[in-house]
């Protein structure tokens, strides 16, 4: 995450560059005079003033959001610790600490809600270009501007998966589907639900599709299989990375992938307070045997 001080430093650097531009034009007056020089100088000063005044407010809001997010991350860590201590207290039947940690959890939940509201308020004041540069999930929500897929269905699947990764109320749950009353996903159910929400009519097929069966089950629905470990340069947003024995994730562009990884909190339907169970991370070859290949949606747009 970018610190507010870094944002202000970048803004100051930009201002210095624009000031130099104006000064260089003004410095030409000794060898170039006349109406054309005066007009250019006037235009450059007008541009500088208008540009800086336009982005000053946006940069201030962006910097404030960055600083608030640092607070947000710290409270998330405290919440995760409180949940862990609460679970220990429940296991030990420690009524005093059950009450204490339950109170702490409520306090941290409220703090997160308040901070999120403040962050969103600041971001609402920033431009779309500024919004695209900030991460609210600690990994990537929008992150750097992600390359989009040329296929509408694949892009919708990416956007849905990123939305789930950014929502800490969703955690890892084996075989999890909202239709089954779950509020979490495992690696394959996250991918299945993403593409069904994007318009691929998987139906009941999704309930018995996992990493081992995904290739065969997806081919009739407009996907093609590319066997072999892929180079990141050949991947497109929405491509499904498959390790047939262990795992699946979705490539989302710009060297990033999204996936459901493990149940770190230890509970069921308890969300992802630490932001580790379902998240966006750097693309790399899967450590447990490598990627066997990837599935790409080549069917019709929805």
PDB file of N, CA and C in Angstrom, residues 153 192 194-203 218 221-223 297 302:
ATOM      1  N   UNK A 153     -17.291 -12.443 -21.158  1.00  0.00           N
ATOM      2  CA  UNK A 153     -17.589 -13.426 -20.120  1.00  0.00           C
ATOM      3  C   UNK A 153     -16.383 -13.614 -19.199  1.00  0.00           C
ATOM      4  N   UNK A 192     -15.679 -21.967 -10.297  1.00  0.00           N
ATOM      5  CA  UNK A 192     -16.965 -22.390 -10.848  1.00  0.00           C
ATOM      6  C   UNK A 192     -18.018 -21.293 -10.700  1.00  0.00           C
ATOM      7  N   UNK A 194     -17.526 -18.086 -10.221  1.00  0.00           N
ATOM      8  CA  UNK A 194     -17.165 -16.891 -10.988  1.00  0.00           C
ATOM      9  C   UNK A 194     -17.662 -16.997 -12.423  1.00  0.00           C
ATOM     10  N   UNK A 195     -17.438 -18.149 -13.042  1.00  0.00           N
ATOM     11  CA  UNK A 195     -17.849 -18.292 -14.438  1.00  0.00           C
ATOM     12  C   UNK A 195     -19.357 -18.480 -14.576  1.00  0.00           C
ATOM     13  N   UNK A 196     -19.976 -19.111 -13.600  1.00  0.00           N
ATOM     14  CA  UNK A 196     -21.439 -19.209 -13.687  1.00  0.00           C
ATOM     15  C   UNK A 196     -22.059 -17.821 -13.539  1.00  0.00           C
ATOM     16  N   UNK A 197     -21.537 -17.011 -12.614  1.00  0.00           N
ATOM     17  CA  UNK A 197     -22.051 -15.651 -12.466  1.00  0.00           C
ATOM     18  C   UNK A 197     -21.799 -14.816 -13.721  1.00  0.00           C
ATOM     19  N   UNK A 198     -20.768 -15.174 -14.479  1.00  0.00           N
ATOM     20  CA  UNK A 198     -20.451 -14.440 -15.704  1.00  0.00           C
ATOM     21  C   UNK A 198     -21.310 -14.888 -16.881  1.00  0.00           C
ATOM     22  N   UNK A 199     -22.104 -15.934 -16.695  1.00  0.00           N
ATOM     23  CA  UNK A 199     -23.016 -16.355 -17.752  1.00  0.00           C
ATOM     24  C   UNK A 199     -22.780 -17.727 -18.333  1.00  0.00           C
ATOM     25  N   UNK A 200     -21.787 -18.477 -17.831  1.00  0.00           N
ATOM     26  CA  UNK A 200     -21.555 -19.839 -18.312  1.00  0.00           C
ATOM     27  C   UNK A 200     -22.516 -20.776 -17.555  1.00  0.00           C
ATOM     28  N   UNK A 201     -23.399 -21.483 -18.249  1.00  0.00           N
ATOM     29  CA  UNK A 201     -24.457 -22.269 -17.581  1.00  0.00           C
ATOM     30  C   UNK A 201     -23.958 -23.616 -17.046  1.00  0.00           C
ATOM     31  N   UNK A 202     -23.111 -23.562 -16.038  1.00  0.00           N
ATOM     32  CA  UNK A 202     -22.569 -24.801 -15.488  1.00  0.00           C
ATOM     33  C   UNK A 202     -23.633 -25.639 -14.781  1.00  0.00           C
ATOM     34  N   UNK A 203     -24.602 -24.985 -14.149  1.00  0.00           N
ATOM     35  CA  UNK A 203     -25.654 -25.722 -13.451  1.00  0.00           C
ATOM     36  C   UNK A 203     -25.097 -26.648 -12.387  1.00  0.00           C
ATOM     37  N   UNK A 218     -15.259 -28.679 -18.181  1.00  0.00           N
ATOM     38  CA  UNK A 218     -15.393 -27.337 -18.737  1.00  0.00           C
ATOM     39  C   UNK A 218     -15.372 -27.310 -20.270  1.00  0.00           C
ATOM     40  N   UNK A 221     -18.392 -26.363 -22.337  1.00  0.00           N
ATOM     41  CA  UNK A 221     -19.007 -25.058 -22.074  1.00  0.00           C
ATOM     42  C   UNK A 221     -18.238 -23.899 -22.705  1.00  0.00           C
ATOM     43  N   UNK A 222     -17.489 -24.168 -23.753  1.00  0.00           N
ATOM     44  CA  UNK A 222     -16.820 -23.089 -24.472  1.00  0.00           C
ATOM     45  C   UNK A 222     -15.389 -22.821 -24.044  1.00  0.00           C
ATOM     46  N   UNK A 223     -14.771 -23.762 -23.331  1.00  0.00           N
ATOM     47  CA  UNK A 223     -13.384 -23.603 -22.905  1.00  0.00           C
ATOM     48  C   UNK A 223     -12.471 -24.478 -23.760  1.00  0.00           C
ATOM     49  N   UNK A 297     -11.593 -19.473 -21.764  1.00  0.00           N
ATOM     50  CA  UNK A 297     -12.943 -19.377 -22.308  1.00  0.00           C
ATOM     51  C   UNK A 297     -12.891 -18.739 -23.693  1.00  0.00           C
ATOM     52  N   UNK A 302     -21.587 -13.086 -23.340  1.00  0.00           N
ATOM     53  CA  UNK A 302     -22.945 -13.155 -22.784  1.00  0.00           C
ATOM     54  C   UNK A 302     -23.833 -12.087 -23.393  1.00  0.00           C
TER      55      UNK A 302
END
